[in-house]
Backbone as CSV, one residue per row, in Angstrom:
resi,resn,N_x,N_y,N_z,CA_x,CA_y,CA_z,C_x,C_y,C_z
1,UNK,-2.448,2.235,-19.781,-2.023,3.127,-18.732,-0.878,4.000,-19.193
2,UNK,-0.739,4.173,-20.406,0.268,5.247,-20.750,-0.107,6.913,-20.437
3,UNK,1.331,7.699,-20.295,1.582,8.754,-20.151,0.113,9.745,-20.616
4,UNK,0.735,9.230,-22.147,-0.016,9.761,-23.253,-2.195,9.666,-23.234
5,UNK,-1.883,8.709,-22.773,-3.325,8.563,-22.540,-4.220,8.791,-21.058
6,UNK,-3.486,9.200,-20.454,-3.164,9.129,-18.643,-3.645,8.151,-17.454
7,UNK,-3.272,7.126,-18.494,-3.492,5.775,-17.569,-4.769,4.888,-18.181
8,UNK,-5.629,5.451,-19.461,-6.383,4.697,-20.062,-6.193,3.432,-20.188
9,UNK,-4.234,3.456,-21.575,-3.467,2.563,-22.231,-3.179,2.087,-21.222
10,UNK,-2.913,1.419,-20.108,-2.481,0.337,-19.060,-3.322,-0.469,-18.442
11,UNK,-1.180,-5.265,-3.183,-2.289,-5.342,-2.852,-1.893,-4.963,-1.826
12,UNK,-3.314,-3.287,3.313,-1.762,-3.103,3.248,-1.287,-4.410,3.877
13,UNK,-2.209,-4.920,4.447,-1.462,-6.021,5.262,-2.581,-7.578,4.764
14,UNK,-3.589,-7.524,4.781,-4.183,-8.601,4.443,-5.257,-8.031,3.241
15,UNK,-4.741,-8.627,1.901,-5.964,-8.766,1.051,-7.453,-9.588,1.410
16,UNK,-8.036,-8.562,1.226,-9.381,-8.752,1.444,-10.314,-8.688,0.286
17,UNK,-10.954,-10.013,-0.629,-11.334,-9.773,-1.983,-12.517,-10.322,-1.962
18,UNK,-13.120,-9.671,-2.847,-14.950,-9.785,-2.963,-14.745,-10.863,-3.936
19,UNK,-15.734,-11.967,-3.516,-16.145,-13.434,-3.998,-16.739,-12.987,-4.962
20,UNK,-17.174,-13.077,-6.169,-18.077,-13.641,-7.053,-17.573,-14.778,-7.894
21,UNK,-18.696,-15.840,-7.688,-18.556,-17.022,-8.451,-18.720,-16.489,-10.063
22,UNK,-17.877,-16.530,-10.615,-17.986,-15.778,-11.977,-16.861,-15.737,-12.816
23,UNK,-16.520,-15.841,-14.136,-15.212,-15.047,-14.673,-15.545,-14.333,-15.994
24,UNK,-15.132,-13.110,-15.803,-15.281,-12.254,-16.816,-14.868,-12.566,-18.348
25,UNK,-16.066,-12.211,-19.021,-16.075,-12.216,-20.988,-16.126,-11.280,-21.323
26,UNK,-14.849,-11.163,-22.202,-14.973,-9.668,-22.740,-16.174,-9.325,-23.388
27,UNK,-16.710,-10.525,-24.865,-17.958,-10.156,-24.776,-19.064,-9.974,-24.316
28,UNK,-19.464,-10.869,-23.115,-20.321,-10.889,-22.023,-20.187,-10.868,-21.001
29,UNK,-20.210,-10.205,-20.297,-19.479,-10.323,-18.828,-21.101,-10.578,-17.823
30,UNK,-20.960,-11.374,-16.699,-21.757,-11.586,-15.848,-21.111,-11.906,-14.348
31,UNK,-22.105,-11.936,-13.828,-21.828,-12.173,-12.640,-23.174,-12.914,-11.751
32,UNK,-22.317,-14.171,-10.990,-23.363,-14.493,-9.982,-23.376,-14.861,-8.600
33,UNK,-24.247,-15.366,-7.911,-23.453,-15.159,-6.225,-23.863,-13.451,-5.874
34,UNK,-23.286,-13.947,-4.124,-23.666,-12.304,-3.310,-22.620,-11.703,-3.459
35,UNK,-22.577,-10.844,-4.054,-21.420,-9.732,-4.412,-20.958,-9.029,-3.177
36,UNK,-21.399,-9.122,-1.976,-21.299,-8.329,-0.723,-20.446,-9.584,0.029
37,UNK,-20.192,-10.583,-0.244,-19.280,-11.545,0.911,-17.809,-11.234,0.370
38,UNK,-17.110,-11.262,1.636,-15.306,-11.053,0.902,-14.663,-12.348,1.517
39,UNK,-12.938,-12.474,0.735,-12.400,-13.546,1.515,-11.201,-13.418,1.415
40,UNK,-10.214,-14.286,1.936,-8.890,-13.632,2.304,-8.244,-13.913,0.972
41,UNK,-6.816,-13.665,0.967,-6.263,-13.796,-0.311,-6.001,-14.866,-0.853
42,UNK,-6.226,-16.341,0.007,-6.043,-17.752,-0.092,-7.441,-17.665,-1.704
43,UNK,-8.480,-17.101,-1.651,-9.467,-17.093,-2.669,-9.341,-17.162,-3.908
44,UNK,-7.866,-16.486,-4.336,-7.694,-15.859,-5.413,-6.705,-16.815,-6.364
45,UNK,-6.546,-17.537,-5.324,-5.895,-19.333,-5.677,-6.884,-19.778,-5.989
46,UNK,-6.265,-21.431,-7.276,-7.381,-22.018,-7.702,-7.870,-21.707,-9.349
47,UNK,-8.737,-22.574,-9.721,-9.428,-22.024,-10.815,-10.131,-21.043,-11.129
48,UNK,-10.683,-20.495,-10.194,-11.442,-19.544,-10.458,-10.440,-17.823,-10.970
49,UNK,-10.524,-16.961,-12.093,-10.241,-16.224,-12.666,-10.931,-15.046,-12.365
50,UNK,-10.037,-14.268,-11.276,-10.542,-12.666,-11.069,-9.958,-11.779,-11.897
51,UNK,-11.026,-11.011,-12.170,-10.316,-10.150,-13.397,-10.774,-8.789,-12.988
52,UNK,-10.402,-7.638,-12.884,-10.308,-6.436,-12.746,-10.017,-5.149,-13.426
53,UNK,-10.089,-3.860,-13.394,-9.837,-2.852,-14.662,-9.200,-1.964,-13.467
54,UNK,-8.753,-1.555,-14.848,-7.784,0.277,-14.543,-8.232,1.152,-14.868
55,UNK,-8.518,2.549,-14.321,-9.102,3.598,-14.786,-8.513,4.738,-14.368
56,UNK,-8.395,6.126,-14.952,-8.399,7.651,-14.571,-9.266,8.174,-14.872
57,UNK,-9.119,9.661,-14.641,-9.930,10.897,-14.651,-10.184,10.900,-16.279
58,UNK,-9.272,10.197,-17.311,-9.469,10.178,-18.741,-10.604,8.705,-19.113
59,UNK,-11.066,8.132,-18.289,-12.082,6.948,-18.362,-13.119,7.604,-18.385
60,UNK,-13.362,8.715,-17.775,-14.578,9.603,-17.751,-15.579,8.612,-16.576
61,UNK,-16.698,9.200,-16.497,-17.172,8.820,-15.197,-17.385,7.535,-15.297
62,UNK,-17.193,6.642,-13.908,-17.643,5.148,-13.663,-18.561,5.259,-12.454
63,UNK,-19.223,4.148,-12.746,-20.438,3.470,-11.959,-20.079,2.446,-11.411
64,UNK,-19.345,2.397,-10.176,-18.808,1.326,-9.892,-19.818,0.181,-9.396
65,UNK,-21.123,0.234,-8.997,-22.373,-0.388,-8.653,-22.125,-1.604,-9.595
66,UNK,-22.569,-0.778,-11.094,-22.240,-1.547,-12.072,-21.431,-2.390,-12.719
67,UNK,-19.880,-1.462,-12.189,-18.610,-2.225,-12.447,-19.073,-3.390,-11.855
68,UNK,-19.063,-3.239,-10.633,-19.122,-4.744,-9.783,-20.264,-5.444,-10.091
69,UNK,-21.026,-5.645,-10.418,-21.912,-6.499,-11.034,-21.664,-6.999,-12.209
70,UNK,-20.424,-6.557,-13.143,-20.240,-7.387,-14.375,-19.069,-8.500,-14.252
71,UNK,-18.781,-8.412,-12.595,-18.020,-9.273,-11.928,-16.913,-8.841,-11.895
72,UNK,-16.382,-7.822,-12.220,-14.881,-7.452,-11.719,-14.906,-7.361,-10.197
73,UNK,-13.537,-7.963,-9.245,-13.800,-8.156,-7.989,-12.704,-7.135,-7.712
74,UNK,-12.039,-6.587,-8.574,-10.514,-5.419,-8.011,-10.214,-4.557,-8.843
75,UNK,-9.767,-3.587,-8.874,-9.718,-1.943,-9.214,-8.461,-1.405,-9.408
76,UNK,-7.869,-1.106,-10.047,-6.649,0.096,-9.909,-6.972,1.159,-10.402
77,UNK,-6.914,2.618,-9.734,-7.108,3.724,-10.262,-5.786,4.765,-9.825
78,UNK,-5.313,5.664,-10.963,-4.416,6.750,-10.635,-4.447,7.373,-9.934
79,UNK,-3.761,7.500,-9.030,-3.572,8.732,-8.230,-2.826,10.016,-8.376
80,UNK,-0.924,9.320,-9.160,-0.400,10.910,-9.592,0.293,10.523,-10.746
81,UNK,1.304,11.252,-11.187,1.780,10.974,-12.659,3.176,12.331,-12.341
82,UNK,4.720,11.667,-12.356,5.576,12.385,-12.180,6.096,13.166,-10.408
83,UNK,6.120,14.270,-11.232,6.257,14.988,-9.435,5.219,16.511,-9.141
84,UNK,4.239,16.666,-9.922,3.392,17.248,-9.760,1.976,17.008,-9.857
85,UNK,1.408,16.056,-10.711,0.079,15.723,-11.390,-0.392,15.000,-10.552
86,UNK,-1.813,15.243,-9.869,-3.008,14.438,-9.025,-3.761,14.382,-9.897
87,UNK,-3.999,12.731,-10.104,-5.250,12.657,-11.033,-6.667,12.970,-10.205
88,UNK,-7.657,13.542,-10.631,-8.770,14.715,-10.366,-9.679,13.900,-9.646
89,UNK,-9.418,12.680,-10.194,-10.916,11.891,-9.968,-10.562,10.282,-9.105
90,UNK,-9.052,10.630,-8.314,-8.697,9.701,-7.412,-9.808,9.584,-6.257
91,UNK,-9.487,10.916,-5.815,-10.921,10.699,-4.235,-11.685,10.145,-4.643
92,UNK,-12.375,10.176,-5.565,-13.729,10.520,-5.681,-13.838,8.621,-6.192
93,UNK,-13.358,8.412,-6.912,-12.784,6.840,-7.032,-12.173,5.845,-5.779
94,UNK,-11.344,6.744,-4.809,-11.645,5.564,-3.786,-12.380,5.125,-2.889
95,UNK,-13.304,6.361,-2.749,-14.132,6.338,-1.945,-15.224,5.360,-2.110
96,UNK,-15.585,5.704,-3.728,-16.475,4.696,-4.187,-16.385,3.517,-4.170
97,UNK,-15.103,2.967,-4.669,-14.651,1.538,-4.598,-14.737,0.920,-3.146
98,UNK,-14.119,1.333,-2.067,-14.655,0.740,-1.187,-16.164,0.521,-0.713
99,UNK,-17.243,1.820,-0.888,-18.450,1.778,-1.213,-19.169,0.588,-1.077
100,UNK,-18.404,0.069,-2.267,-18.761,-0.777,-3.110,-18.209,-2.399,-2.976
101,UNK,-17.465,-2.608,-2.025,-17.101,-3.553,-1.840,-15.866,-4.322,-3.420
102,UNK,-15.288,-3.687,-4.046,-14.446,-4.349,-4.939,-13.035,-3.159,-4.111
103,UNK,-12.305,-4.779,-4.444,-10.884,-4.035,-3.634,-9.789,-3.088,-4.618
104,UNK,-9.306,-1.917,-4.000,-8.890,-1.182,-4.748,-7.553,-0.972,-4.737
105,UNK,-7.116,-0.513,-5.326,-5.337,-0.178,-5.581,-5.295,1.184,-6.305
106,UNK,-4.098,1.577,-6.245,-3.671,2.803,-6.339,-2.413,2.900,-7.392
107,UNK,-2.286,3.529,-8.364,-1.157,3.771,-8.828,-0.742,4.954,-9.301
108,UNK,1.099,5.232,-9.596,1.469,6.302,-9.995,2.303,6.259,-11.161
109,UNK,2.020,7.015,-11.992,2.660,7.025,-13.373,4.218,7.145,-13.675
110,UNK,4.912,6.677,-13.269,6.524,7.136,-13.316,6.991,7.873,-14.755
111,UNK,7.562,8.844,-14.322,7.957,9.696,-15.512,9.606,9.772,-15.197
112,UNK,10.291,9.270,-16.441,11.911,8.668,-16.214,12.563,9.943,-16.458
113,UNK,12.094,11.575,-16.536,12.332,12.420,-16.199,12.782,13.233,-14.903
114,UNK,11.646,12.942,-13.780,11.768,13.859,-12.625,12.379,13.065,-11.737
115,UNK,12.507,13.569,-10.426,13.011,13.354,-9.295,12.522,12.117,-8.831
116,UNK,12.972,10.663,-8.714,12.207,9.882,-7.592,11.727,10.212,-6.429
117,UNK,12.531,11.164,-5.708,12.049,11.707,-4.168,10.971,12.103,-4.111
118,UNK,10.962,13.384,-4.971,9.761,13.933,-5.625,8.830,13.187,-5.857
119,UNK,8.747,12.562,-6.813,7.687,11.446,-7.117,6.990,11.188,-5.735
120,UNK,7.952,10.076,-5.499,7.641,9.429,-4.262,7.012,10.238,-3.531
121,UNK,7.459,11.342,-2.877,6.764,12.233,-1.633,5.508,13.075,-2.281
122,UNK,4.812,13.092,-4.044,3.408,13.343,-4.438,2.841,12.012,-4.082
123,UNK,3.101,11.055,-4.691,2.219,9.296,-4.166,2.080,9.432,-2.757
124,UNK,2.796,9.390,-1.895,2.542,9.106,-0.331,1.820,10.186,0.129
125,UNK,1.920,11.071,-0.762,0.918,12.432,-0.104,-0.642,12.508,-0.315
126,UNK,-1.055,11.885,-1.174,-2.105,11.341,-1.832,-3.189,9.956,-1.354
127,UNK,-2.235,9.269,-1.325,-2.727,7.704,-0.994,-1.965,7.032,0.153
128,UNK,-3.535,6.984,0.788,-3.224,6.150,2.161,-4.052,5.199,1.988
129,UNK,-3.650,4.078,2.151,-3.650,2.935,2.423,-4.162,2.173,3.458
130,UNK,-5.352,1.183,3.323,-5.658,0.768,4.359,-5.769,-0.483,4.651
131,UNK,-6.055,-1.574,5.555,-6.313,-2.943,5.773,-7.538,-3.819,4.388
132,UNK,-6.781,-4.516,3.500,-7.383,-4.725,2.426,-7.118,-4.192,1.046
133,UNK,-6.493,-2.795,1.224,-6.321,-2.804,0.304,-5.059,-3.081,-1.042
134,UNK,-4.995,-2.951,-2.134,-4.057,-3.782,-2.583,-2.522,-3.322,-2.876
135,UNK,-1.411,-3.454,-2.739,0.185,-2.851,-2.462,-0.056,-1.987,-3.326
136,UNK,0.972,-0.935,-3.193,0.512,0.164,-4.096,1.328,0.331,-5.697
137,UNK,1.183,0.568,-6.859,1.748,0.201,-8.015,2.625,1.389,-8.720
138,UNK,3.571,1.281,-9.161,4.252,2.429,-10.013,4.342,1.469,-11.410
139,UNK,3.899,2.329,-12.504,3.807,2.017,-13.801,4.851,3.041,-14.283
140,UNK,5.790,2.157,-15.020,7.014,2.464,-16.004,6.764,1.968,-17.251
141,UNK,6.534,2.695,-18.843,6.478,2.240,-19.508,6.508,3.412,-20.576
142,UNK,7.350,4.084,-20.333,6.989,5.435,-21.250,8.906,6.103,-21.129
143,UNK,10.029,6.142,-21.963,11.203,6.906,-21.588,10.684,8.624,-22.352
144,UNK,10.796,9.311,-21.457,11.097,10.617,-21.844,12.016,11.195,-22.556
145,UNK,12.032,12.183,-23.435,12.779,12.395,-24.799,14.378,13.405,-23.455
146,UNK,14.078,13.798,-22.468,14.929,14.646,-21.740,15.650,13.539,-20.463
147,UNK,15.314,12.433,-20.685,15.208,11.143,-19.427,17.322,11.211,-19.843
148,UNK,17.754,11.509,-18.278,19.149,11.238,-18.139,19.641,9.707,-17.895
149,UNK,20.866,9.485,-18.193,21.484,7.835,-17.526,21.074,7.817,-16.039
150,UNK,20.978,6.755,-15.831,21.103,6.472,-14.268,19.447,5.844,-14.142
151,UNK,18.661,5.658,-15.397,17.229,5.368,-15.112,17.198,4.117,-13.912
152,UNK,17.816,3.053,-14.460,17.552,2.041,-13.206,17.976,2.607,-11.809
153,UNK,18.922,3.250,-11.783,19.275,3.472,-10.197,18.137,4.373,-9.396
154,UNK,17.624,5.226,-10.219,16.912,6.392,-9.566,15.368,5.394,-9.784
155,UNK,14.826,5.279,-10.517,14.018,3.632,-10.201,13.816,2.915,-9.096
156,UNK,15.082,2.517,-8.792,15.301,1.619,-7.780,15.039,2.645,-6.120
157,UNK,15.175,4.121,-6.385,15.718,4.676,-5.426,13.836,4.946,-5.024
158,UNK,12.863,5.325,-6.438,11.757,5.142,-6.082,11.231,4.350,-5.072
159,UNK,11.193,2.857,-6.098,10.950,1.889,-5.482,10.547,2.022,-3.472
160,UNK,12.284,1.919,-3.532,12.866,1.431,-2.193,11.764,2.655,-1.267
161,UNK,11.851,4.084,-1.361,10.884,5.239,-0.986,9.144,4.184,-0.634
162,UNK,9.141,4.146,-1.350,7.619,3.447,-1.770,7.375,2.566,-0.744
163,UNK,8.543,1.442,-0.852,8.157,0.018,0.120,8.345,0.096,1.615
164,UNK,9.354,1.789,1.912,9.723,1.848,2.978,8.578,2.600,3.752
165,UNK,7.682,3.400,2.909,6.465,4.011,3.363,5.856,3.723,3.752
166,UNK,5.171,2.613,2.786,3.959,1.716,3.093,4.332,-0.003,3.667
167,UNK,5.469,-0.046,3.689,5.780,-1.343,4.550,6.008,-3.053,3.570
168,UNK,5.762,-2.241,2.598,5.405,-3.336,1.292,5.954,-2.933,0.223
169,UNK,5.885,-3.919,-0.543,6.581,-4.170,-2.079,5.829,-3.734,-2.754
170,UNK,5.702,-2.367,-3.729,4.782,-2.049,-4.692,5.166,-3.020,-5.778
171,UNK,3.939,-3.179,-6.650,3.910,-3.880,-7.656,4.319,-3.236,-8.729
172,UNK,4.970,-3.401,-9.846,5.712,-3.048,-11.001,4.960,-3.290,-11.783
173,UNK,4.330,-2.616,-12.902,3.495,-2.541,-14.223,4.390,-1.921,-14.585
174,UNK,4.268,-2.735,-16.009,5.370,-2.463,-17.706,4.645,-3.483,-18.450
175,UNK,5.878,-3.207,-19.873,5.122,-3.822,-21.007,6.549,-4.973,-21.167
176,UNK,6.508,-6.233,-21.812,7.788,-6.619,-21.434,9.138,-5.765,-22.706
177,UNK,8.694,-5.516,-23.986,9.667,-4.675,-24.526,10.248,-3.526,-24.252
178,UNK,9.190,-2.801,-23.454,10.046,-1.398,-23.009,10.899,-2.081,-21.309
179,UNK,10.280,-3.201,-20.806,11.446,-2.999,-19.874,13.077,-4.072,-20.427
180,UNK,12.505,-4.589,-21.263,13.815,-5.331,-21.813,14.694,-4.814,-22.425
181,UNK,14.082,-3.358,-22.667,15.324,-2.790,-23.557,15.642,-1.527,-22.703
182,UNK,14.907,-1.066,-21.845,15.287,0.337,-20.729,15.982,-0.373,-19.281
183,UNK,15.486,-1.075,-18.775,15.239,-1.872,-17.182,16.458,-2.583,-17.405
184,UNK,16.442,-3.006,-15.778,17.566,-4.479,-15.690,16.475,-5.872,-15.094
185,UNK,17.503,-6.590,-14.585,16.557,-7.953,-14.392,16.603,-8.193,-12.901
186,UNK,17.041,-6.904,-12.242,17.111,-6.734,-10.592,16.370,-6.403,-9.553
187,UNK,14.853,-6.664,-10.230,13.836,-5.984,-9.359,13.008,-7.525,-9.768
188,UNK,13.243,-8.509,-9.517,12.260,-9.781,-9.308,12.070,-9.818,-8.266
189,UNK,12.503,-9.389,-7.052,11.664,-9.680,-5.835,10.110,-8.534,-5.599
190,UNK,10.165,-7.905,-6.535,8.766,-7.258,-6.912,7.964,-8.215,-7.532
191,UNK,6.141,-7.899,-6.761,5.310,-8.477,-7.786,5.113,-7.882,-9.407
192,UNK,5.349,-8.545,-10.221,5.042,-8.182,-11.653,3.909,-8.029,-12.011
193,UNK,3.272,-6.912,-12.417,1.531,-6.780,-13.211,2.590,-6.759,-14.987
194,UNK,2.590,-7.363,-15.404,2.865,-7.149,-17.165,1.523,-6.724,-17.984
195,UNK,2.079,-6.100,-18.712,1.051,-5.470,-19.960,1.197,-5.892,-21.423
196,UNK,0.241,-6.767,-22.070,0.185,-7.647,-23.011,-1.216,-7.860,-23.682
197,UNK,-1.329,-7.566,-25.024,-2.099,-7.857,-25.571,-2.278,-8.589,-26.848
198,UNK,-3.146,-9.487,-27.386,-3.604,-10.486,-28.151,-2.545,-11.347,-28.341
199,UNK,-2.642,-12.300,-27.178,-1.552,-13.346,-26.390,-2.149,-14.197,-25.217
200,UNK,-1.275,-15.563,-25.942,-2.482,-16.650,-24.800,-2.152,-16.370,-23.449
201,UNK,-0.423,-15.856,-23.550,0.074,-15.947,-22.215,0.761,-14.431,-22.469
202,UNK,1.315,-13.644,-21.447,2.388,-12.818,-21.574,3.751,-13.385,-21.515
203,UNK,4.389,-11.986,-22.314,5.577,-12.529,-22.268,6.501,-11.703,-20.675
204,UNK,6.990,-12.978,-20.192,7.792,-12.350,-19.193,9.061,-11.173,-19.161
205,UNK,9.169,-10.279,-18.339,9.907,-9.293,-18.475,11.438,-9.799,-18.224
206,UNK,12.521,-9.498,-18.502,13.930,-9.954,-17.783,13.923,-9.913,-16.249
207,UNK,14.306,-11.334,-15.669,14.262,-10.950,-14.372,13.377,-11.230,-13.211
208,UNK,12.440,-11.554,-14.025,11.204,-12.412,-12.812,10.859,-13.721,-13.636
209,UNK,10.280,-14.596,-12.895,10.075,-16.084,-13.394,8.507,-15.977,-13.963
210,UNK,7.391,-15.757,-13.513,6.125,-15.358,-13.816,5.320,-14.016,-13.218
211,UNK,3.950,-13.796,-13.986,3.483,-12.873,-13.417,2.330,-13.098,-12.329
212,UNK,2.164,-12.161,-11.842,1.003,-11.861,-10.751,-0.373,-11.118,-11.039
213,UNK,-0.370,-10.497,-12.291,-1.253,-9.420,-13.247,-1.174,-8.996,-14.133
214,UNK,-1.686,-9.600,-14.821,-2.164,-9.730,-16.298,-2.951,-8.644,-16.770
215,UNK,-2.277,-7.721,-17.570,-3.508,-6.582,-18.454,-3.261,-7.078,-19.545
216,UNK,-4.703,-7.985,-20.032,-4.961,-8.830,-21.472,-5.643,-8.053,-22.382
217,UNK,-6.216,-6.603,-21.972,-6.985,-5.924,-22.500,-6.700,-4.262,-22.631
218,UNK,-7.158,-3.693,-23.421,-6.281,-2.784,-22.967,-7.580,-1.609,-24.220
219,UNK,-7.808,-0.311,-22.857,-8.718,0.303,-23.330,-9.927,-0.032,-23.896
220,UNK,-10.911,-0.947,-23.429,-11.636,-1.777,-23.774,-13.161,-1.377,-23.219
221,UNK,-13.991,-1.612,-24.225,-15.383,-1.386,-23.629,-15.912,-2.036,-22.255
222,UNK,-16.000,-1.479,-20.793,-16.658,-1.793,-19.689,-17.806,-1.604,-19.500
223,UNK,-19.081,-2.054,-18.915,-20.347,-1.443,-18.894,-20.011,-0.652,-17.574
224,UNK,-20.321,0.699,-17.462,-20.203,0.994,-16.591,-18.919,2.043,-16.183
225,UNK,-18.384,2.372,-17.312,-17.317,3.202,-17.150,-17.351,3.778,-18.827
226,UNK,-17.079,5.409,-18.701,-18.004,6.156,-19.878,-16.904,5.756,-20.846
227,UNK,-15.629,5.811,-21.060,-15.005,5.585,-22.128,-14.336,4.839,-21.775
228,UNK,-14.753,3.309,-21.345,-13.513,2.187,-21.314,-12.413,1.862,-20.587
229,UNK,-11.854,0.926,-20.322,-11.070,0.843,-19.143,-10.035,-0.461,-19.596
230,UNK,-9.035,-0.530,-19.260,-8.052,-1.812,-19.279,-8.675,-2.634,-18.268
231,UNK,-8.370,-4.235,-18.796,-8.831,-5.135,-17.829,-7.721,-6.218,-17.696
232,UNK,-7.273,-6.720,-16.608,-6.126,-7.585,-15.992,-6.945,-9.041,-15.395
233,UNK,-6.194,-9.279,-15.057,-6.382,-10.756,-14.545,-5.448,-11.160,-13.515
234,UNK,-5.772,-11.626,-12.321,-4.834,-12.380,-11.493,-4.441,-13.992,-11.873
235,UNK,-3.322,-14.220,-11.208,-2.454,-15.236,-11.985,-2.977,-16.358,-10.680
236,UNK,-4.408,-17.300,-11.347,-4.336,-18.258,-10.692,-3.758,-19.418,-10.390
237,UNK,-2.555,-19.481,-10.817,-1.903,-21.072,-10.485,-0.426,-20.241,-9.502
238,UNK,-0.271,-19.183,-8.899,0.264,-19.174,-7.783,-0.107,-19.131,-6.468
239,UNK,0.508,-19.981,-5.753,0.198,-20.866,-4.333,0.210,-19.507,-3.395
240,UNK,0.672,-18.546,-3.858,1.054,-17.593,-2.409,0.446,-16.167,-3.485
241,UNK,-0.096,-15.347,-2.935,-0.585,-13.883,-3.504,-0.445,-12.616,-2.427
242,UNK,0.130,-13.146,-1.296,0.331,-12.520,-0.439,1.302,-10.987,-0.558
243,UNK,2.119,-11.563,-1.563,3.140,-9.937,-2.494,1.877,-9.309,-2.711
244,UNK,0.504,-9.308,-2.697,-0.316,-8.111,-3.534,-0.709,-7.526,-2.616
245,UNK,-0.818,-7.690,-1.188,-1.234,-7.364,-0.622,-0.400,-5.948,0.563
């Protein structure tokens, strides 16, 4: 989900998540069970391993029919990037995803350049949010060569914009080195999505105890999406998932 790649490289009130008895292989992925039954967020507890992808307008076209049949049960797709950029192929992506019964999420690219206000007031202008679907995400993982002091505060000032909009805690996607060496360790009462690859576990960022979303994959062949997609994982051994929602 980086800058550079525009989200390639990388839950409102009750999660609502499509069952499949299944867990995704990178080399084989399947799926079995009625792909059309959903269940509350208590589901996503347990052994069973939901795993999901990220995509933009740079994934090139997806088939989400398909997505969901190789058992991914949840979605994040871009919506903006900074304080001007709508990614092209948001509508047209959420529409489908619900369609389709896999639950969707929304994210915006933070650029440690522009205005948080700004920011903030392109995301809320864009994405509305509805019953089911998943808190909404700002991805930090990129400092800009023009990026002034004050990154955590104006961060934070995002944030706070964000949760006060939509009523909820957006979820935080990073990688844990760029926030250990840019970030502070003052935003753990956010759910954590970390970004990590060829690793049994991630490594935790400063500041939170574990994660909630796992991107183990990153730009990776999907059936069903023309050039590939990151794929995450929800963190089944926490008792409560209710932050995603």
């Amino acid at each position: 989900m980086s800058r550079m790649h525009l989200g390639v490289i990388r839950m409102c009130c009750l999660l609502v998540l499509l069952i499949a008895s299944c867990s995704y292989d990178s080399d084989n992925a399947s799926t079995t069970g009625d792909t059309t039954d959903s269940a509350s967020v208590e589901a996503l507890s347990g052994a069973t391993v939901h795993h999901g992808i990220d995509v933009s307008y740079h994934s090139g076209g997806v088939d989400w029919a398909t997505v969901a049949q190789q058992g991914f049960t949840f979605a994040f797709v871009k919506a903006t990037e900074g304080d001007d950029l709508k990614d092209p192929s948001f509508a047209e992506h959420w529409q489908e995803l619900k369609a389709h019964g896999i639950v969707r999420g929304a994210y915006h690219f933070y650029v440690t350049e522009d205005n948080p206000d700004t920011q903030a007031q392109l995301f809320t202008s864009v994405v509305t949010l509805e019953q089911g679907d998943l808190a909404p995400v700002v991805d930090i993982e990129l400092i800009g060569h023009n990026t002034q002091p004050g990154l955590v505060e104006r961060f934070r000032r995002f944030v706070t914009l964000i949760e006060d909009h939509y009523d909820t805690k957006p979820i935080i996607y990073t990688a844990p080195n760029f926030w250990n060496q840019h970030m502070s360790d003052e935003f753990a009462e956010y759910p954590l999505w970390v970004a990590e690859y060829g690793v049994d576990a991630p490594t935790i960022p400063n500041g939170w105890e574990t994660w909630h979303l796992w991107q183990w994959q990153g730009d990776t062949t999907v059936t069903g999406v023309e050039k590939g997609a990151d794929v995450s994982r929800v963190n089944p051994d926490l008792p409560n998932l209710n932050e995603l929602a």
